Short mmCIF file of C-alpha atoms in Angstrom, two decimals:
data_model
loop_
_atom_site.label_atom_id
_atom_site.label_comp_id
_atom_site.label_asym_id
_atom_site.label_seq_id
_atom_site.Cartn_x
_atom_site.Cartn_y
_atom_site.Cartn_z
CA UNK A 1 124.39 90.55 133.19
CA UNK A 2 122.34 87.81 134.36
CA UNK A 3 120.35 87.42 137.65
CA UNK A 4 122.59 85.25 139.53
CA UNK A 5 125.65 87.03 138.23
CA UNK A 6 124.69 89.80 139.96
CA UNK A 7 125.04 88.39 143.20
CA UNK A 8 128.86 88.06 142.97
CA UNK A 9 129.09 91.82 142.57
CA UNK A 10 130.83 93.46 145.86
CA UNK A 11 131.51 96.90 147.39
CA UNK A 12 135.32 96.07 146.67
CA UNK A 13 134.03 96.86 142.84
CA UNK A 14 134.43 100.05 144.03
CA UNK A 15 137.55 102.32 143.73
CA UNK A 16 139.17 102.73 147.04
CA UNK A 17 139.75 106.78 146.38
CA UNK A 18 135.59 106.89 145.90
CA UNK A 19 134.93 104.79 148.83
CA UNK A 20 135.40 107.71 151.52
CA UNK A 21 133.51 110.20 149.42
CA UNK A 22 130.50 107.93 149.66
CA UNK A 23 130.91 106.81 153.37
CA UNK A 24 130.85 110.47 154.06
CA UNK A 25 127.69 111.22 151.70
CA UNK A 26 125.43 108.37 152.80
CA UNK A 27 126.23 108.94 156.54
CA UNK A 28 124.91 112.79 155.83
CA UNK A 29 121.44 111.57 155.01
CA UNK A 30 118.70 110.45 157.62
CA UNK A 31 117.57 106.79 156.74
CA UNK A 32 113.90 107.90 155.72
CA UNK A 33 115.85 110.01 153.21
CA UNK A 34 117.80 107.23 151.94
CA UNK A 35 114.38 105.20 151.74
CA UNK A 36 112.92 107.51 149.22
CA UNK A 37 115.96 107.79 146.93
CA UNK A 38 115.77 103.74 146.96
CA UNK A 39 112.06 103.67 146.27
CA UNK A 40 112.54 106.47 143.51
CA UNK A 41 114.98 105.02 141.66
CA UNK A 42 114.08 101.28 141.55
CA UNK A 43 110.22 101.56 141.30
CA UNK A 44 109.93 100.75 137.34
CA UNK A 45 108.55 103.67 135.37
CA UNK A 46 106.46 101.64 133.16
CA UNK A 47 102.97 100.11 134.03
CA UNK A 48 103.22 96.64 132.51
CA UNK A 49 105.73 94.25 133.24
CA UNK A 50 106.12 93.39 129.41
CA UNK A 51 106.63 96.93 128.38
CA UNK A 52 110.51 97.64 127.11
CA UNK A 53 112.19 100.61 128.62
CA UNK A 54 115.59 101.55 129.00
CA UNK A 55 115.99 102.87 132.52
CA UNK A 56 118.41 100.58 134.12
CA UNK A 57 115.90 100.17 137.34
CA UNK A 58 113.32 98.39 135.37
CA UNK A 59 115.66 95.91 134.00
CA UNK A 60 117.95 94.90 136.80
CA UNK A 61 117.98 93.67 140.31
CA UNK A 62 119.03 96.96 141.88
CA UNK A 63 117.84 95.81 145.50
CA UNK A 64 120.58 93.15 145.66
CA UNK A 65 123.42 96.03 144.80
CA UNK A 66 121.80 98.06 147.57
CA UNK A 67 123.47 95.55 149.89
CA UNK A 68 126.55 95.28 148.65
CA UNK A 69 127.64 99.03 149.35
CA UNK A 70 127.74 99.07 153.13
CA UNK A 71 126.26 97.69 156.21
CA UNK A 72 123.97 100.52 156.52
CA UNK A 73 122.65 100.65 153.20
CA UNK A 74 122.04 96.90 153.28
CA UNK A 75 119.90 97.13 156.48
CA UNK A 76 117.75 100.01 154.61
CA UNK A 77 117.46 97.54 151.50
CA UNK A 78 116.38 94.51 153.40
CA UNK A 79 113.73 96.15 155.57
CA UNK A 80 112.20 98.08 152.70
CA UNK A 81 109.65 95.64 151.30
CA UNK A 82 108.23 97.87 148.59
CA UNK A 83 111.86 97.60 146.62
CA UNK A 84 111.48 93.95 146.71
CA UNK A 85 107.91 93.86 145.11
CA UNK A 86 109.50 93.65 141.57
CA UNK A 87 111.11 90.56 140.44
CA UNK A 88 112.59 89.33 137.27
CA UNK A 89 113.68 85.86 136.88
CA UNK A 90 115.61 84.91 133.64
CA UNK A 91 115.51 81.11 133.16
CA UNK A 92 119.03 79.44 132.86
CA UNK A 93 120.06 75.87 133.55
CA UNK A 94 123.20 77.69 135.17
CA UNK A 95 123.43 77.69 138.86
CA UNK A 96 119.62 77.12 139.23
CA UNK A 97 120.10 76.07 143.11
CA UNK A 98 121.57 79.25 143.97
CA UNK A 99 118.89 81.00 141.68
CA UNK A 100 116.09 79.02 143.54
CA UNK A 101 117.37 80.10 147.05
CA UNK A 102 117.73 83.91 145.94
CA UNK A 103 114.26 84.06 144.63
CA UNK A 104 113.13 82.71 147.92
CA UNK A 105 114.74 85.23 150.09
CA UNK A 106 113.63 88.33 147.58
CA UNK A 107 110.06 87.07 147.74
CA UNK A 108 110.48 87.02 151.69
CA UNK A 109 111.83 90.23 151.83
CA UNK A 110 108.90 91.76 149.92
CA UNK A 111 106.74 90.66 152.83
CA UNK A 112 102.95 91.31 152.31
CA UNK A 113 103.71 93.75 149.23
CA UNK A 114 101.73 93.47 145.82
CA UNK A 115 104.18 91.48 143.77
CA UNK A 116 105.03 92.26 139.83
CA UNK A 117 106.91 89.06 138.88
CA UNK A 118 108.67 88.13 135.24
CA UNK A 119 109.93 84.60 134.54
CA UNK A 120 111.22 84.26 131.01
CA UNK A 121 114.17 82.99 129.23
CA UNK A 122 117.50 84.59 130.00
CA UNK A 123 118.49 87.59 127.76
CA UNK A 124 120.94 85.76 126.15
CA UNK A 125 118.63 82.69 125.48
CA UNK A 126 115.45 81.87 123.62
CA UNK A 127 112.46 79.60 124.40
CA UNK A 128 114.77 76.61 123.47
CA UNK A 129 116.25 76.82 127.42
CA UNK A 130 113.23 75.15 128.56
CA UNK A 131 114.18 71.96 126.37
CA UNK A 132 117.13 71.44 129.16
CA UNK A 133 115.81 73.08 132.18
CA UNK A 134 116.78 72.29 135.56
CA UNK A 135 114.87 70.17 138.22
CA UNK A 136 114.73 73.78 139.98
CA UNK A 137 113.02 75.31 137.10
CA UNK A 138 109.58 73.91 138.06
CA UNK A 139 110.05 74.66 141.52
CA UNK A 140 110.33 78.22 140.64
CA UNK A 141 106.83 78.00 139.36
CA UNK A 142 105.90 76.31 142.48
CA UNK A 143 107.52 79.04 144.52
CA UNK A 144 105.65 81.80 142.66
CA UNK A 145 102.08 80.02 143.07
CA UNK A 146 102.65 80.13 147.10
CA UNK A 147 102.68 84.02 146.69
CA UNK A 148 99.74 84.17 144.22
CA UNK A 149 97.58 86.30 146.88
CA UNK A 150 100.03 89.05 146.39
CA UNK A 151 100.35 88.98 142.51
CA UNK A 152 99.53 92.41 140.88
CA UNK A 153 101.15 91.98 137.51
CA UNK A 154 102.47 88.71 135.87
CA UNK A 155 104.55 87.99 132.80
CA UNK A 156 105.52 84.42 131.98
CA UNK A 157 107.05 83.28 128.79
CA UNK A 158 107.37 79.39 129.33
CA UNK A 159 105.99 76.05 127.78
CA UNK A 160 102.46 74.71 128.27
CA UNK A 161 104.12 71.94 130.77
CA UNK A 162 105.49 74.61 132.87
CA UNK A 163 102.41 76.83 132.74
CA UNK A 164 100.44 74.13 134.10
CA UNK A 165 102.39 74.37 137.35
CA UNK A 166 100.41 77.69 137.83
CA UNK A 167 97.21 75.92 138.08
CA UNK A 168 96.90 75.87 141.90
CA UNK A 169 96.74 79.22 141.88
CA UNK A 170 92.99 79.13 140.84
CA UNK A 171 90.93 81.09 143.22
CA UNK A 172 93.94 82.62 144.82
CA UNK A 173 94.46 85.91 142.87
CA UNK A 174 92.39 88.42 144.42
CA UNK A 175 94.64 91.51 143.32
CA UNK A 176 96.11 90.03 140.15
CA UNK A 177 95.67 93.29 137.68
CA UNK A 178 97.91 92.71 134.41
CA UNK A 179 99.03 89.19 132.86
CA UNK A 180 101.27 88.81 129.79
CA UNK A 181 101.60 85.03 128.79
CA UNK A 182 103.90 83.89 125.97
CA UNK A 183 103.34 80.15 125.18
CA UNK A 184 106.06 78.34 123.10
CA UNK A 185 103.42 75.90 121.58
CA UNK A 186 104.26 73.41 119.11
CA UNK A 187 102.03 70.61 117.22
CA UNK A 188 103.49 67.86 119.64
CA UNK A 189 102.57 70.02 122.83
CA UNK A 190 98.73 70.23 124.19
CA UNK A 191 97.12 73.85 124.10
CA UNK A 192 97.90 76.33 126.57
CA UNK A 193 94.80 77.06 128.80
CA UNK A 194 94.56 79.83 131.47
CA UNK A 195 93.07 77.75 134.10
CA UNK A 196 94.87 79.38 136.60
CA UNK A 197 93.19 82.69 135.86
CA UNK A 198 89.31 81.21 136.16
CA UNK A 199 88.72 83.10 139.09
CA UNK A 200 90.50 86.54 138.77
CA UNK A 201 88.06 89.07 139.74
CA UNK A 202 90.51 92.04 139.56
CA UNK A 203 92.03 91.07 136.13
CA UNK A 204 92.30 94.35 133.77
CA UNK A 205 94.78 93.50 131.34
CA UNK A 206 95.53 90.55 129.57
CA UNK A 207 98.04 89.62 126.77
CA UNK A 208 97.94 86.40 125.26
CA UNK A 209 100.59 85.05 122.85
CA UNK A 210 101.48 81.56 121.26
CA UNK A 211 98.21 80.03 121.40
CA UNK A 212 94.34 80.47 120.43
CA UNK A 213 92.44 78.96 123.18
CA UNK A 214 91.22 80.02 126.26
CA UNK A 215 89.88 77.10 128.76
CA UNK A 216 89.13 76.55 132.48
CA UNK A 217 87.49 80.25 133.04
CA UNK A 218 84.48 79.68 135.35
CA UNK A 219 84.03 83.43 136.42
CA UNK A 220 83.43 86.71 134.01
CA UNK A 221 86.69 88.75 134.08
CA UNK A 222 84.22 91.77 134.60
CA UNK A 223 86.88 94.03 135.28
CA UNK A 224 88.82 93.61 132.27
CA UNK A 225 89.33 96.30 129.82
CA UNK A 226 92.33 95.43 127.66
CA UNK A 227 92.77 92.12 125.85
CA UNK A 228 95.34 91.30 123.18
CA UNK A 229 95.80 88.17 121.45
CA UNK A 230 98.01 87.33 118.50
CA UNK A 231 96.43 83.72 117.58
CA UNK A 232 92.90 85.29 117.43
CA UNK A 233 89.62 83.00 116.16
CA UNK A 234 86.00 83.60 116.43
CA UNK A 235 85.70 81.40 119.12
CA UNK A 236 87.50 83.88 121.41
CA UNK A 237 85.41 86.83 120.22
CA UNK A 238 82.25 84.79 121.63
CA UNK A 239 84.27 84.13 124.59
CA UNK A 240 84.78 87.81 125.35
CA UNK A 241 81.36 88.85 124.82
CA UNK A 242 80.47 86.18 127.33
CA UNK A 243 83.58 86.44 130.05
CA UNK A 244 84.84 89.90 129.46
CA UNK A 245 81.94 92.09 128.44
CA UNK A 246 83.67 95.38 129.31
CA UNK A 247 86.57 95.28 127.30
CA UNK A 248 87.38 98.77 125.99
CA UNK A 249 90.63 97.99 124.13
CA UNK A 250 91.32 94.97 122.02
CA UNK A 251 94.19 93.90 119.94
CA UNK A 252 93.50 90.94 117.82
CA UNK A 253 95.64 89.21 115.22
CA UNK A 254 94.35 86.55 113.05
CA UNK A 255 96.49 83.66 111.57
CA UNK A 256 94.34 82.71 109.19
CA UNK A 257 95.96 82.57 105.84
CA UNK A 258 92.76 81.73 103.61
CA UNK A 259 89.80 83.69 103.14
CA UNK A 260 87.69 80.60 102.16
CA UNK A 261 88.05 79.62 106.10
CA UNK A 262 85.87 82.64 106.95
CA UNK A 263 83.85 82.99 104.02
CA UNK A 264 79.78 83.72 104.66
CA UNK A 265 81.02 84.12 108.35
CA UNK A 266 82.32 80.61 108.72
CA UNK A 267 84.30 79.67 111.95
CA UNK A 268 87.79 78.73 110.87
CA UNK A 269 87.78 76.17 113.40
CA UNK A 270 84.38 74.77 112.68
CA UNK A 271 84.06 74.36 109.10
CA UNK A 272 80.69 75.40 109.06
CA UNK A 273 79.00 78.66 107.38
CA UNK A 274 76.22 80.97 108.03
CA UNK A 275 75.22 84.31 107.11
CA UNK A 276 77.82 86.47 108.88
CA UNK A 277 75.49 89.37 109.63
CA UNK A 278 73.18 87.19 111.84
CA UNK A 279 76.23 85.27 113.51
CA UNK A 280 76.83 86.51 116.93
CA UNK A 281 80.13 85.04 116.45
CA UNK A 282 81.18 88.35 114.64
CA UNK A 283 79.87 90.59 117.60
CA UNK A 284 82.41 92.67 119.49
CA UNK A 285 82.46 93.34 123.11
CA UNK A 286 79.46 96.14 123.29
CA UNK A 287 81.62 98.82 125.18
CA UNK A 288 84.65 98.71 122.92
CA UNK A 289 86.75 102.15 122.40
CA UNK A 290 89.71 100.71 120.64
CA UNK A 291 90.23 98.18 118.08
CA UNK A 292 93.22 96.63 116.23
CA UNK A 293 93.09 93.78 113.70
CA UNK A 294 96.31 92.49 112.14
CA UNK A 295 96.57 89.74 109.54
CA UNK A 296 96.71 88.63 106.19
CA UNK A 297 92.92 88.94 105.53
CA UNK A 298 92.04 91.84 107.61
CA UNK A 299 89.37 92.87 105.12
CA UNK A 300 87.76 89.51 105.43
CA UNK A 301 87.17 90.01 108.82
CA UNK A 302 86.32 93.63 108.88
CA UNK A 303 83.59 92.79 106.42
CA UNK A 304 81.83 90.50 109.01
CA UNK A 305 82.59 92.09 112.22
CA UNK A 306 79.89 94.26 114.21
CA UNK A 307 81.45 96.96 116.49
CA UNK A 308 79.51 98.78 119.10
CA UNK A 309 78.54 102.67 118.68
CA UNK A 310 81.20 103.38 121.33
CA UNK A 311 84.24 102.68 119.29
CA UNK A 312 86.50 105.70 118.82
CA UNK A 313 89.85 104.11 117.87
CA UNK A 314 90.53 101.70 114.90
CA UNK A 315 93.70 100.58 113.39
CA UNK A 316 94.18 97.93 110.33
CA UNK A 317 97.58 96.35 109.82
CA UNK A 318 97.56 94.10 106.60
CA UNK A 319 100.09 91.63 106.02
CA UNK A 320 100.72 90.20 102.56
CA UNK A 321 98.39 90.26 99.30
CA UNK A 322 95.29 88.63 100.55
CA UNK A 323 94.53 86.98 97.17
CA UNK A 324 93.73 90.75 96.02
CA UNK A 325 95.14 93.03 93.10
CA UNK A 326 94.80 96.00 95.10
CA UNK A 327 93.36 96.75 98.88
CA UNK A 328 90.29 98.36 98.88
CA UNK A 329 88.62 100.30 101.87
CA UNK A 330 84.90 99.43 101.21
CA UNK A 331 84.75 96.93 103.92
CA UNK A 332 86.33 99.30 106.67
CA UNK A 333 83.62 102.15 105.26
CA UNK A 334 80.75 99.46 105.59
CA UNK A 335 82.34 98.42 108.97
CA UNK A 336 82.33 101.85 110.08
CA UNK A 337 78.59 102.73 108.64
CA UNK A 338 77.31 99.27 110.67
CA UNK A 339 78.83 100.33 114.12
CA UNK A 340 77.24 103.90 113.50
CA UNK A 341 80.53 105.14 115.61
CA UNK A 342 82.30 108.29 115.79
CA UNK A 343 85.95 107.57 115.37
CA UNK A 344 88.63 109.86 116.78
CA UNK A 345 91.78 107.95 115.76
CA UNK A 346 92.08 106.11 112.74
CA UNK A 347 95.30 103.95 111.48
CA UNK A 348 96.45 101.70 108.56
CA UNK A 349 99.50 99.92 107.49
CA UNK A 350 99.25 98.23 103.92
CA UNK A 351 102.16 95.83 102.85
CA UNK A 352 102.72 94.69 99.18
CA UNK A 353 99.23 95.54 97.86
CA UNK A 354 98.64 98.77 96.12
CA UNK A 355 96.18 100.95 97.77
CA UNK A 356 92.58 101.57 95.97
CA UNK A 357 92.82 105.40 95.99
CA UNK A 358 89.02 106.01 95.23
CA UNK A 359 88.16 104.08 98.42
CA UNK A 360 90.63 105.48 100.37
CA UNK A 361 89.16 108.95 99.64
CA UNK A 362 85.79 107.88 100.25
CA UNK A 363 86.96 106.39 103.97
CA UNK A 364 88.46 109.92 104.40
CA UNK A 365 85.06 111.49 104.09
CA UNK A 366 83.97 109.06 106.93
CA UNK A 367 86.37 110.31 109.31
CA UNK A 368 84.88 113.88 109.97
CA UNK A 369 85.99 113.83 113.76
CA UNK A 370 89.11 111.91 113.56
CA UNK A 371 92.09 114.07 115.46
CA UNK A 372 94.88 111.44 115.26
CA UNK A 373 95.90 109.44 111.98
CA UNK A 374 98.21 107.04 111.51
CA UNK A 375 99.30 106.07 107.58
CA UNK A 376 101.74 103.51 106.86
CA UNK A 377 102.10 102.82 103.03
CA UNK A 378 106.09 102.46 102.50
CA UNK A 379 105.96 99.15 101.18
CA UNK A 380 102.76 99.11 98.82
CA UNK A 381 102.98 98.30 95.19
CA UNK A 382 101.81 101.80 94.32
CA UNK A 383 103.88 103.83 96.78
CA UNK A 384 105.39 106.49 94.73
CA UNK A 385 101.61 107.21 93.56
CA UNK A 386 100.65 107.20 97.47
CA UNK A 387 103.43 109.82 98.13
CA UNK A 388 101.40 112.43 95.92
CA UNK A 389 97.79 111.20 96.55
CA UNK A 390 97.60 110.51 100.22
CA UNK A 391 99.07 114.11 101.14
CA UNK A 392 96.95 115.80 98.05
CA UNK A 393 93.72 114.14 100.04
CA UNK A 394 94.37 115.88 103.39
CA UNK A 395 95.49 119.00 101.98
CA UNK A 396 92.61 121.41 102.68
CA UNK A 397 94.28 123.78 99.79
CA UNK A 398 95.41 121.32 97.08
CA UNK A 399 97.63 122.96 94.47
CA UNK A 400 95.92 122.41 91.24
CA UNK A 401 99.67 122.29 89.39
CA UNK A 402 100.24 119.19 91.51
CA UNK A 403 96.84 117.58 90.56
CA UNK A 404 97.08 113.73 89.45
CA UNK A 405 95.24 111.83 86.84
CA UNK A 406 92.94 110.55 89.74
CA UNK A 407 89.37 112.56 89.85
CA UNK A 408 88.72 113.16 93.50
CA UNK A 409 86.10 115.49 94.82
CA UNK A 410 88.36 118.11 96.84
CA UNK A 411 85.59 120.65 97.29
CA UNK A 412 85.99 120.77 101.27
CA UNK A 413 88.99 119.56 103.72
CA UNK A 414 88.83 115.90 104.35
CA UNK A 415 89.44 114.79 108.39
CA UNK A 416 89.06 118.62 109.55
CA UNK A 417 89.58 117.89 112.94
CA UNK A 418 93.23 116.30 112.45
CA UNK A 419 95.45 117.39 114.70
CA UNK A 420 97.99 114.49 115.15
CA UNK A 421 99.80 112.92 112.03
CA UNK A 422 101.87 109.78 112.20
CA UNK A 423 103.25 109.29 108.72
CA UNK A 424 105.87 105.97 108.15
CA UNK A 425 107.61 106.71 105.05
CA UNK A 426 111.18 106.95 103.72
CA UNK A 427 113.41 109.97 102.83
CA UNK A 428 111.92 110.24 99.30
CA UNK A 429 108.56 110.49 100.55
CA UNK A 430 109.58 113.29 102.82
CA UNK A 431 110.70 115.23 100.05
CA UNK A 432 107.41 115.27 98.07
CA UNK A 433 106.17 118.62 97.55
CA UNK A 434 102.70 117.51 98.03
CA UNK A 435 103.41 116.39 101.70
CA UNK A 436 105.30 119.91 102.46
CA UNK A 437 102.32 121.85 101.13
CA UNK A 438 100.00 119.76 102.69
CA UNK A 439 101.41 120.24 106.29
CA UNK A 440 102.05 123.94 105.59
CA UNK A 441 98.31 124.59 104.92
CA UNK A 442 97.13 122.25 107.79
CA UNK A 443 99.08 124.53 110.08
CA UNK A 444 97.00 127.55 108.95
CA UNK A 445 93.98 125.84 110.60
CA UNK A 446 91.82 127.22 113.43
CA UNK A 447 92.57 126.19 117.20
CA UNK A 448 90.00 124.07 118.58
CA UNK A 449 91.21 123.83 122.09
CA UNK A 450 87.45 124.40 123.35
CA UNK A 451 86.34 121.42 121.49
CA UNK A 452 83.59 123.17 119.42
CA UNK A 453 82.35 121.87 116.06
CA UNK A 454 84.06 123.18 113.10
CA UNK A 455 82.15 125.10 110.40
CA UNK A 456 81.74 123.73 107.28
CA UNK A 457 84.89 124.18 104.99
CA UNK A 458 87.10 124.90 107.83
CA UNK A 459 89.94 122.54 109.71
CA UNK A 460 91.95 122.23 112.93
CA UNK A 461 95.42 123.51 112.99
CA UNK A 462 97.48 120.80 113.01
CA UNK A 463 99.68 120.46 116.03
CA UNK A 464 102.07 117.04 115.63
CA UNK A 465 103.82 115.26 112.82
CA UNK A 466 105.57 112.50 114.11
CA UNK A 467 107.53 110.37 111.05
CA UNK A 468 109.74 107.38 111.20
CA UNK A 469 113.53 107.30 111.71
CA UNK A 470 114.94 109.17 109.11
CA UNK A 471 117.09 112.17 108.44
CA UNK A 472 115.74 114.97 110.24
CA UNK A 473 117.24 117.76 108.19
CA UNK A 474 114.83 117.32 105.10
CA UNK A 475 111.88 119.23 106.49
CA UNK A 476 113.70 121.45 108.93
CA UNK A 477 114.36 124.00 106.36
CA UNK A 478 110.85 123.82 104.32
CA UNK A 479 109.04 123.76 107.39
CA UNK A 480 111.06 126.25 109.56
CA UNK A 481 108.36 128.61 109.84
CA UNK A 482 105.64 126.37 111.19
CA UNK A 483 107.86 124.67 113.81
CA UNK A 484 108.76 128.32 115.05
CA UNK A 485 104.92 128.61 115.16
CA UNK A 486 104.52 125.81 117.20
CA UNK A 487 104.55 122.68 115.30
CA UNK A 488 105.72 119.66 116.76
CA UNK A 489 107.68 117.46 114.36
CA UNK A 490 109.58 113.93 115.63
CA UNK A 491 111.47 111.47 113.93
CA UNK A 492 110.63 108.87 116.24
CA UNK A 493 107.64 106.51 114.99
CA UNK A 494 108.87 102.98 114.75
CA UNK A 495 108.83 101.04 111.81
CA UNK A 496 106.70 98.31 113.55
CA UNK A 497 104.62 97.92 116.43
CA UNK A 498 101.35 99.70 118.00
CA UNK A 499 100.94 102.65 115.79
CA UNK A 500 99.60 104.87 118.38
CA UNK A 501 102.25 103.74 120.94
#
């Protein structure tokens, strides 16, 4: 149901037999209690406006509905600014005049409350809605700019032309913390710049989708700790080091398809080349804690990047073949060695390419402090072999009868601190005896709740195993004893998306 369609809902929609019951109950509650109920129910449960949530109050305009129940509720709702501080504006060419007036009323009722604003195409539409937007659509952008001093969170899915209407907000966003921008750029449109964020002193989280340029930034984002971009470039890395030096969580997706564009440290946009290890364009922010790299040539970027020793979480999501015969983890090993970091979480997702087992084993020897591990190898070319090899590597007591032809040193447990395993596989993988044995043996580890060092040859007890959506009955019988002893096993891991989310 659209934003404007909700305005047609009235109390008459409630069955007559229920109205007397509702009336009696509402009169039994004092106004301050009703206020608390309204606030509790309407306040979104998620932190960022672009996070998806199934809770109705995170997706609908319930403040409008409250005013349709009765006069008492309308008076309470209309004079409770906090419930009007979240507004979702789905862009549609239909009834745009009425929508504009409704948005004006909504923002006025919020009074001086910090605002969380979403402007995006209506659920039944796509970005193409902007190709025939009404004259009132730019007016909506101009209207929300009038309230920019109250912006706390902003989510915009639009075109470069309409995003330009936000530029007057420059220097008028003192409390803005979270921004999500999805720009529908094409080869015929000019790049989307974030000039309106040029002086946003309190900005903490920025998600930038659809463009690879940032311009017009005149003051550093010293409070920015989370940055995500799905069209990353080397120029953007240099920008972050200069203007966002305190970034701790970095999620970069590189669109480059050819390793020739970045060989020897060449900037994909400049066409020049120089020694990568002496090129500061490959430097990552000095306070970085979490790094996710996604793309078609991830090993080439990892090969040259320089991370600080503060890095604790690393995730690599590899698309396609990358002009390789198999995926080697040696660049990741070198990356960790250069950073001299102590990883606490590591994730890897490989598509199509067969995995180099020997280099993966060598990588696991470097992850002695990792507590959380994410593995997605369900679509690799040597998937059937990985169903045996990966569980065997993680098994502290590998069964010689199930050994493979690969000569691996299993003299001591790998990943001795592992407590949480995220494993994206298919039903046939879950039936593997290697996997069952590994989980059983890991559950025999010691509890390390005090955080003390693990003795040589020892390992920590496995606490959580999270699989992707599959048949939950496959492992329930085989691991019933471990589950009864406290092992948490779930089947809610998504096939795609952020590995550790």
